[in-house]
């Protein structure tokens, strides 16, 4: 099993997926957003031409605060700003390349509740910035930049891109084989009251599907609330109610997808990766002989891919690290169990809509129901729990390290254990996987109890 380690250079603001936190509380304040715009604008001003940044967002109320602050920062650095409004994260990545912009920015906290928000940055190639580049931005933000900002005559301007949604819809539709239509398919589509609430239903409808849209009435407060990819039970019930062929649930910024078959059974990112890998392999469209996933992906996926002659290259958690490994190894398929699926022939980051379209294409060609097509392997029993902590991370306490060593010994040869800190929230994620379900449940629960006790002790 191969694994790429994350960068270890310490950073204060940037986590696994940009900067994220509670809206109007540091680091998600207008002041910090302004400084971020100034620093990133200066770092990516690398010539004498008019530099451009494109900014998109999801539907959170706090986007109205962060968008103008970022805009002011970039304009002050001498960059022209193109505002795209509410659009999926992958749409901004695509438009960054399409418009030959120097930088792309998404204001979103993805699957988090509306109280949170985040900022993630894309380079001119549409890829998320490296750890090193994010560290450079942080270093600039800590300095006095007043002497480096643009002269009054060199300030940027802001415009709104009126056809941004249409450009993305056409790009997503183009990911399907030429001439393939979705006529006759009934699809329940849950947009999580998020960034894809307009573009995703439009794309499926234009391709011929009968669309039952859910989560398409954002009000600034209801993004991801009781809907979307993190609440798949809502979609399952709707699929059965409407007699749909497939259910598609996106998250708040539509960079991940969870599917549901006609029986209401959930199809996670691992099953989607297996299905697309097999389809691309059969069509001669799979680059190389590997698929990239993270350490969280089920061993069942690894065994299935091996059975069809493919390897699984694992990275640390984060779709950015998956994308980096794909580029380094010349591969065109990768993703995460949580539903980030990266198809680099069509997108530079996870794209929930494009991934769903590839699965729908398989259903059209195969002619069988999703329950017969989309479950290619039986996952090994897996238990995942999150432990919220206060103060310093308890991961390095003696009690936690000792309990982890004991658990790894118990699983030796029959399973695996993964304990990691979330890159976006004060959470410790504990996952165990193995042949004996009762054993892995007990191991995870015991470890979580030790972590909770260590956290309480450190706070006291």
Coordinates of C-alpha atoms in Angstrom, one line a residue:
X1 CA 0.0 0.0 0.0
X2 CA 1.5 3.3 -1.1
X3 CA 0.9 6.6 0.7
X4 CA 2.0 10.1 0.2
X5 CA 2.6 12.0 3.4
X6 CA 1.2 15.5 3.8
X7 CA 3.4 18.5 4.0
X8 CA 4.5 19.2 7.6
X9 CA 5.4 22.9 7.3
X10 CA 3.3 24.6 10.1
X11 CA 0.6 26.9 9.1
X12 CA -1.8 29.0 11.2
X13 CA -4.6 29.7 8.8
X14 CA -4.8 27.1 6.1
X15 CA -6.0 23.6 6.8
X16 CA -6.7 20.6 4.7
X17 CA -9.0 22.6 2.4
X18 CA -8.2 26.3 2.6
X19 CA -9.1 28.5 5.5
X20 CA -12.3 27.6 7.4
X21 CA -14.0 28.7 10.6
X22 CA -17.0 30.3 12.2
X23 CA -18.3 33.3 10.2
X24 CA -17.3 36.7 11.6
X25 CA -14.9 35.1 14.1
X26 CA -11.2 34.9 13.3
X27 CA -10.1 33.7 10.8
X28 CA -13.4 34.1 9.0
X29 CA -13.6 37.9 9.3
X30 CA -13.7 40.6 6.8
X31 CA -10.4 41.9 8.0
X32 CA -8.6 38.7 7.4
X33 CA -10.3 38.2 4.1
X34 CA -9.1 41.7 3.0
X35 CA -5.5 40.8 4.0
X36 CA -5.8 37.5 2.2
X37 CA -6.9 39.2 -1.0
X38 CA -4.0 41.7 -0.7
X39 CA -1.4 39.0 0.0
X40 CA -2.6 36.5 -2.6
X41 CA -3.0 39.3 -5.2
X42 CA 0.6 40.4 -4.7
X43 CA 2.0 36.9 -4.8
X44 CA 0.2 36.1 -8.1
X45 CA 1.0 39.4 -9.8
X46 CA 3.8 38.2 -12.0
X47 CA 4.0 40.4 -15.0
X48 CA 3.0 43.8 -16.5
X49 CA -0.4 42.7 -17.9
X50 CA -3.7 43.2 -16.2
X51 CA -4.0 40.4 -13.7
X52 CA -7.4 38.7 -13.0
X53 CA -9.0 36.7 -10.2
X54 CA -12.4 35.1 -10.3
X55 CA -14.4 34.7 -7.1
X56 CA -17.3 32.3 -6.6
X57 CA -19.3 31.4 -3.5
X58 CA -22.0 29.2 -2.1
X59 CA -25.3 30.4 -0.6
X60 CA -24.3 31.2 3.0
X61 CA -25.3 34.5 4.5
X62 CA -21.7 35.3 5.4
X63 CA -20.7 35.2 1.7
X64 CA -22.1 38.7 1.5
X65 CA -19.5 39.8 4.0
X66 CA -16.5 37.9 2.7
X67 CA -16.9 38.5 -1.0
X68 CA -16.6 42.3 -0.9
X69 CA -13.7 42.1 1.6
X70 CA -11.8 39.8 -0.7
X71 CA -12.7 41.9 -3.7
X72 CA -11.3 45.0 -2.0
X73 CA -8.1 43.2 -1.1
X74 CA -7.5 42.0 -4.7
X75 CA -8.3 45.4 -6.2
X76 CA -5.9 47.0 -3.7
X77 CA -3.2 44.7 -4.9
X78 CA -3.9 45.8 -8.5
X79 CA -5.9 42.8 -9.7
X80 CA -9.1 42.9 -11.7
X81 CA -11.9 40.9 -10.0
X82 CA -14.5 38.8 -11.9
X83 CA -17.5 37.9 -9.7
X84 CA -19.3 34.6 -10.6
X85 CA -21.8 34.5 -7.8
X86 CA -23.1 31.2 -6.3
X87 CA -21.4 28.4 -8.3
X88 CA -19.9 25.0 -7.4
X89 CA -16.3 24.8 -6.5
X90 CA -15.4 22.8 -9.6
X91 CA -17.0 25.5 -11.7
X92 CA -14.7 28.1 -10.4
X93 CA -11.7 25.8 -10.9
X94 CA -12.8 25.4 -14.5
X95 CA -13.5 29.1 -15.1
X96 CA -10.0 30.0 -13.7
X97 CA -8.5 28.0 -16.5
X98 CA -11.0 29.0 -19.2
X99 CA -10.7 32.7 -18.5
X100 CA -6.9 32.5 -18.2
X101 CA -7.2 34.0 -14.7
X102 CA -4.3 34.2 -12.4
X103 CA -6.2 33.0 -9.4
X104 CA -9.5 31.5 -8.5
X105 CA -11.3 31.8 -5.1
X106 CA -14.2 29.9 -3.7
X107 CA -16.0 31.2 -0.6
X108 CA -17.5 28.1 1.0
X109 CA -17.4 25.8 4.0
X110 CA -18.5 22.8 1.8
X111 CA -20.6 20.4 3.9
X112 CA -20.4 22.5 7.1
X113 CA -23.5 24.3 8.5
X114 CA -24.3 27.9 7.5
X115 CA -22.6 29.4 10.6
X116 CA -19.2 28.4 9.2
X117 CA -17.5 29.6 6.0
X118 CA -14.2 29.1 4.3
X119 CA -12.0 30.4 1.5
X120 CA -10.1 28.1 -0.9
X121 CA -7.7 29.2 -3.7
X122 CA -6.9 27.8 -7.1
X123 CA -3.9 28.6 -9.2
X124 CA -3.9 29.5 -12.9
X125 CA -4.1 25.7 -13.8
X126 CA -7.3 25.3 -11.8
X127 CA -5.6 23.2 -9.2
X128 CA -5.7 23.9 -5.4
X129 CA -2.6 25.7 -4.2
X130 CA 0.2 23.7 -2.7
X131 CA 1.1 23.8 1.0
X132 CA 4.2 25.8 0.2
X133 CA 2.2 28.4 -1.7
X134 CA -0.3 28.7 1.1
X135 CA 2.5 29.2 3.6
X136 CA 3.9 32.0 1.4
X137 CA 0.5 33.7 1.5
X138 CA 0.4 33.4 5.2
X139 CA 3.8 34.9 5.6
X140 CA 2.8 37.9 3.4
X141 CA -0.4 38.4 5.5
X142 CA 1.7 38.7 8.6
X143 CA 3.7 41.6 7.1
X144 CA 2.9 45.3 6.6
X145 CA 2.0 45.4 2.9
X146 CA 1.2 49.1 2.6
X147 CA 4.3 49.9 0.6
X148 CA 3.6 47.1 -1.9
X149 CA 0.0 47.8 -2.7
X150 CA -1.1 49.3 -6.0
X151 CA -0.8 53.0 -6.8
X152 CA -4.1 54.8 -7.2
X153 CA -3.8 54.7 -10.9
X154 CA -3.2 50.9 -10.9
X155 CA -6.1 49.7 -8.8
X156 CA -8.1 46.8 -10.2
X157 CA -11.8 46.8 -11.2
X158 CA -14.6 44.5 -10.5
X159 CA -17.1 43.0 -13.0
X160 CA -19.8 40.3 -12.8
X161 CA -19.6 37.3 -15.2
X162 CA -23.2 37.0 -16.3
X163 CA -22.9 33.6 -18.1
X164 CA -20.8 31.8 -15.5
X165 CA -23.5 29.2 -14.8
X166 CA -24.1 28.4 -18.5
X167 CA -20.4 27.9 -19.1
X168 CA -20.2 25.3 -16.3
X169 CA -23.3 23.5 -17.5
X170 CA -21.9 23.1 -21.0
X171 CA -18.6 21.9 -19.5
X172 CA -20.3 19.3 -17.4
X173 CA -22.5 18.0 -20.2
X174 CA -19.4 17.7 -22.4
X175 CA -18.0 15.1 -20.0
X176 CA -20.5 12.5 -21.4
X177 CA -19.7 10.5 -24.5
X178 CA -20.9 12.3 -27.6
X179 CA -24.6 11.6 -28.3
X180 CA -25.4 10.0 -25.0
X181 CA -28.7 11.2 -23.5
X182 CA -30.5 10.6 -20.2
X183 CA -33.9 10.3 -21.7
X184 CA -36.2 8.0 -19.7
X185 CA -34.2 8.3 -16.4
X186 CA -36.0 9.7 -13.4
X187 CA -33.4 11.3 -11.0
X188 CA -33.9 12.8 -7.6
X189 CA -31.4 15.5 -7.2
X190 CA -30.6 17.0 -3.8
X191 CA -28.6 20.2 -4.1
X192 CA -28.3 20.8 -0.4
X193 CA -29.6 24.4 -0.8
X194 CA -26.1 25.1 -1.9
X195 CA -24.0 26.4 -4.8
X196 CA -25.4 24.0 -7.4
X197 CA -29.1 24.7 -6.8
X198 CA -29.5 26.2 -10.3
X199 CA -26.9 24.6 -12.5
X200 CA -27.2 20.9 -11.5
X201 CA -30.9 20.6 -12.2
X202 CA -30.5 22.5 -15.4
X203 CA -27.7 20.2 -16.7
X204 CA -29.6 17.0 -16.0
X205 CA -32.8 18.4 -17.5
X206 CA -31.0 19.6 -20.7
X207 CA -29.6 16.0 -21.1
X208 CA -33.1 14.6 -21.1
X209 CA -33.6 13.3 -17.6
X210 CA -36.8 13.7 -15.6
X211 CA -35.5 15.7 -12.6
X212 CA -37.1 15.8 -9.1
X213 CA -35.1 18.6 -7.5
X214 CA -34.6 19.0 -3.7
X215 CA -32.7 21.5 -1.8
X216 CA -33.0 24.3 -4.4
X217 CA -34.4 27.1 -2.2
X218 CA -31.4 28.6 -0.4
X219 CA -32.1 31.3 2.1
X220 CA -28.6 31.9 3.5
X221 CA -29.3 29.7 6.5
X222 CA -30.4 26.3 5.2
X223 CA -27.3 25.1 3.3
X224 CA -26.7 21.4 4.2
X225 CA -29.5 21.5 6.8
X226 CA -31.2 18.1 6.9
X227 CA -30.2 17.5 3.3
X228 CA -27.3 17.0 0.9
X229 CA -24.6 14.4 0.8
X230 CA -24.1 14.4 4.6
X231 CA -27.8 13.5 5.2
X232 CA -28.3 10.7 2.6
X233 CA -31.4 9.4 4.4
X234 CA -33.4 12.3 3.1
X235 CA -32.5 11.4 -0.5
X236 CA -33.2 7.7 0.1
X237 CA -36.7 8.4 1.2
X238 CA -37.3 10.7 -1.8
X239 CA -36.0 8.1 -4.3
X240 CA -38.4 5.5 -3.0
X241 CA -41.3 7.9 -2.8
X242 CA -40.9 9.1 -6.4
X243 CA -39.9 5.7 -7.9
X244 CA -36.6 7.1 -9.2
X245 CA -33.9 5.2 -11.0
X246 CA -31.2 7.0 -9.1
X247 CA -30.7 9.6 -6.4
X248 CA -27.9 12.2 -6.4
X249 CA -26.9 14.2 -3.3
X250 CA -24.4 17.0 -3.6
X251 CA -22.9 19.0 -0.7
X252 CA -22.9 22.7 -0.2
X253 CA -20.3 23.5 -2.8
X254 CA -21.0 20.5 -5.0
X255 CA -17.5 19.1 -5.1
X256 CA -18.7 15.8 -3.6
X257 CA -21.5 13.4 -4.3
X258 CA -23.3 10.5 -2.7
X259 CA -25.7 8.3 -4.7
X260 CA -28.7 6.2 -3.8
X261 CA -30.0 3.3 -5.9
X262 CA -33.7 2.7 -6.7
X263 CA -34.1 0.7 -3.5
X264 CA -32.8 3.6 -1.4
X265 CA -29.4 2.0 -0.7
X266 CA -26.5 4.4 -0.3
X267 CA -23.7 4.3 -2.9
X268 CA -20.6 5.9 -1.4
X269 CA -17.5 7.3 -3.1
X270 CA -15.6 4.0 -3.0
X271 CA -18.3 2.3 -5.0
X272 CA -18.4 5.2 -7.5
X273 CA -14.7 5.0 -8.0
X274 CA -15.0 1.2 -8.6
X275 CA -17.8 1.7 -11.1
X276 CA -16.1 4.5 -13.1
X277 CA -12.7 2.6 -13.0
X278 CA -14.3 -0.5 -14.6
X279 CA -16.2 1.6 -17.2
X280 CA -13.2 3.6 -18.2
X281 CA -11.0 0.5 -18.3
X282 CA -13.5 -1.2 -20.6
X283 CA -13.6 1.9 -22.9
X284 CA -9.9 2.3 -23.0
X285 CA -10.2 5.7 -21.2
X286 CA -8.4 4.9 -18.0
X287 CA -5.0 6.4 -17.8
X288 CA -2.4 4.0 -16.3
X289 CA -3.2 1.0 -14.2
X290 CA -4.0 2.7 -10.9
X291 CA -6.7 4.6 -9.1
X292 CA -5.9 7.1 -6.4
X293 CA -7.8 7.1 -3.1
X294 CA -7.1 8.1 0.5
X295 CA -6.2 6.0 3.6
X296 CA -10.0 6.2 4.4
X297 CA -11.1 4.1 1.4
X298 CA -12.3 0.6 2.2
X299 CA -10.1 -2.4 1.7
X300 CA -12.9 -3.9 -0.3
X301 CA -12.2 -1.3 -3.0
X302 CA -8.5 -2.2 -3.0
X303 CA -9.4 -5.9 -3.4
X304 CA -11.9 -5.2 -6.2
X305 CA -9.5 -3.2 -8.2
X306 CA -6.8 -5.8 -7.8
X307 CA -9.3 -8.3 -9.2
X308 CA -9.6 -6.4 -12.4
X309 CA -5.9 -5.7 -12.7
X310 CA -5.7 -2.3 -11.2
X311 CA -3.7 -0.9 -8.3
X312 CA -4.9 1.5 -5.6
X313 CA -2.5 4.3 -4.6
X314 CA -3.4 5.8 -1.3
X315 CA -2.7 9.3 -0.1
X316 CA -3.4 11.2 3.1
X317 CA -7.0 12.6 3.5
X318 CA -7.8 15.6 1.3
X319 CA -8.9 15.7 -2.3
X320 CA -6.0 18.1 -2.9
X321 CA -3.5 15.4 -2.1
X322 CA -5.4 12.9 -4.3
X323 CA -5.2 15.4 -7.2
X324 CA -1.5 15.9 -6.6
X325 CA -0.8 12.2 -6.7
X326 CA -2.9 11.8 -9.9
X327 CA -0.8 14.5 -11.6
X328 CA 2.5 13.0 -10.4
X329 CA 1.6 9.5 -11.6
X330 CA -0.2 10.4 -14.8
X331 CA -3.6 9.1 -13.7
X332 CA -7.1 10.4 -14.5
X333 CA -9.3 8.9 -11.8
X334 CA -9.1 9.4 -8.0
X335 CA -11.3 10.3 -5.1
X336 CA -12.4 9.8 -1.5
X337 CA -14.9 7.6 0.2
X338 CA -16.8 10.7 1.3
X339 CA -17.7 11.4 -2.4
X340 CA -15.0 13.6 -3.8
X341 CA -14.4 12.1 -7.2
X342 CA -11.8 13.6 -9.5
X343 CA -11.9 12.9 -13.2
X344 CA -8.9 14.9 -14.5
X345 CA -10.0 14.6 -18.1
X346 CA -12.8 17.0 -17.2
X347 CA -12.0 18.7 -13.9
X348 CA -9.1 19.6 -11.7
X349 CA -10.9 19.0 -8.4
X350 CA -13.7 16.9 -7.1
X351 CA -16.9 17.5 -9.1
X352 CA -20.1 15.9 -7.8
X353 CA -22.2 16.6 -10.9
X354 CA -19.6 15.3 -13.4
X355 CA -19.1 12.1 -11.3
X356 CA -22.9 11.6 -11.2
X357 CA -23.1 12.0 -14.9
X358 CA -20.5 9.2 -15.4
X359 CA -22.6 6.9 -13.3
X360 CA -25.8 7.8 -15.2
X361 CA -24.0 7.1 -18.4
X362 CA -23.2 3.6 -17.2
X363 CA -26.9 3.0 -16.3
X364 CA -28.0 4.1 -19.8
X365 CA -25.5 1.8 -21.5
X366 CA -26.0 -1.2 -19.1
X367 CA -29.8 -1.1 -19.0
X368 CA -30.0 -2.7 -15.6
X369 CA -31.2 -0.9 -12.4
X370 CA -28.7 0.9 -10.2
X371 CA -28.9 -1.8 -7.5
X372 CA -27.5 -4.3 -10.0
X373 CA -24.8 -2.0 -11.4
X374 CA -23.5 0.3 -8.7
X375 CA -22.5 -2.1 -5.9
X376 CA -19.4 -3.9 -7.2
X377 CA -17.8 -5.1 -4.0
X378 CA -18.8 -5.9 -0.4
X379 CA -17.1 -3.4 1.9
X380 CA -15.2 -4.7 4.9
X381 CA -16.8 -3.7 8.3
X382 CA -15.6 -0.2 9.1
X383 CA -16.3 2.0 12.1
X384 CA -15.7 5.7 12.1
X385 CA -16.3 8.1 15.0
X386 CA -15.4 11.7 15.6
X387 CA -14.4 13.1 19.0
X388 CA -14.6 16.9 19.4
X389 CA -12.0 18.4 21.7
X390 CA -11.1 21.7 23.3
X391 CA -7.7 23.2 23.7
X392 CA -4.7 21.3 22.4
X393 CA -5.1 18.2 20.4
X394 CA -5.1 15.1 22.6
X395 CA -3.5 12.9 19.9
X396 CA 0.0 13.0 21.4
X397 CA -0.9 12.3 25.0
X398 CA 0.7 9.3 26.6
X399 CA -2.6 7.6 27.3
X400 CA -3.8 8.0 23.7
X401 CA -0.6 6.7 22.2
X402 CA -0.6 3.7 24.5
X403 CA -4.2 2.9 23.6
X404 CA -3.4 3.2 19.9
X405 CA -0.5 0.8 20.2
X406 CA -2.7 -1.8 21.9
X407 CA -5.4 -1.4 19.3
X408 CA -2.9 -1.7 16.4
X409 CA -1.6 -4.9 17.9
X410 CA -5.1 -6.4 18.1
X411 CA -5.7 -5.6 14.4
X412 CA -2.4 -6.8 13.1
X413 CA -2.8 -9.0 10.1
X414 CA -6.6 -8.7 10.0
X415 CA -7.4 -5.0 9.6
X416 CA -6.1 -1.5 10.0
X417 CA -6.5 1.5 12.3
X418 CA -6.4 5.2 11.4
X419 CA -6.5 8.1 13.9
X420 CA -6.1 11.6 12.6
X421 CA -7.0 15.2 13.3
X422 CA -9.6 16.9 11.1
X423 CA -8.0 19.6 8.9
X424 CA -11.1 21.8 9.2
X425 CA -12.6 21.3 12.6
X426 CA -11.4 20.5 16.2
X427 CA -12.2 16.8 15.8
X428 CA -10.2 13.6 16.1
X429 CA -11.4 11.0 13.6
X430 CA -11.0 7.4 14.7
X431 CA -11.5 4.7 12.0
X432 CA -10.9 0.9 12.3
X433 CA -11.5 -1.7 9.6
X434 CA -11.3 -5.4 9.6
X435 CA -12.9 -8.8 9.2
X436 CA -14.5 -8.9 12.7
X437 CA -17.1 -6.2 13.0
X438 CA -17.6 -6.6 16.7
X439 CA -13.9 -6.2 17.3
X440 CA -13.5 -3.0 15.3
X441 CA -16.6 -1.4 17.0
X442 CA -15.1 -2.2 20.4
X443 CA -11.7 -0.9 19.4
X444 CA -13.0 2.4 18.1
X445 CA -15.3 3.0 21.0
X446 CA -12.5 2.3 23.5
X447 CA -10.1 4.6 21.7
X448 CA -12.7 7.4 21.6
X449 CA -13.3 7.1 25.3
X450 CA -9.5 7.4 26.0
X451 CA -9.3 10.5 23.7
X452 CA -12.3 12.1 25.4
X453 CA -10.8 11.6 28.8
X454 CA -7.4 13.0 27.6
X455 CA -9.1 16.0 26.2
X456 CA -11.1 16.7 29.4
X457 CA -7.9 16.3 31.4
X458 CA -6.0 18.8 29.2
X459 CA -8.8 21.4 29.5
X460 CA -9.1 20.9 33.3

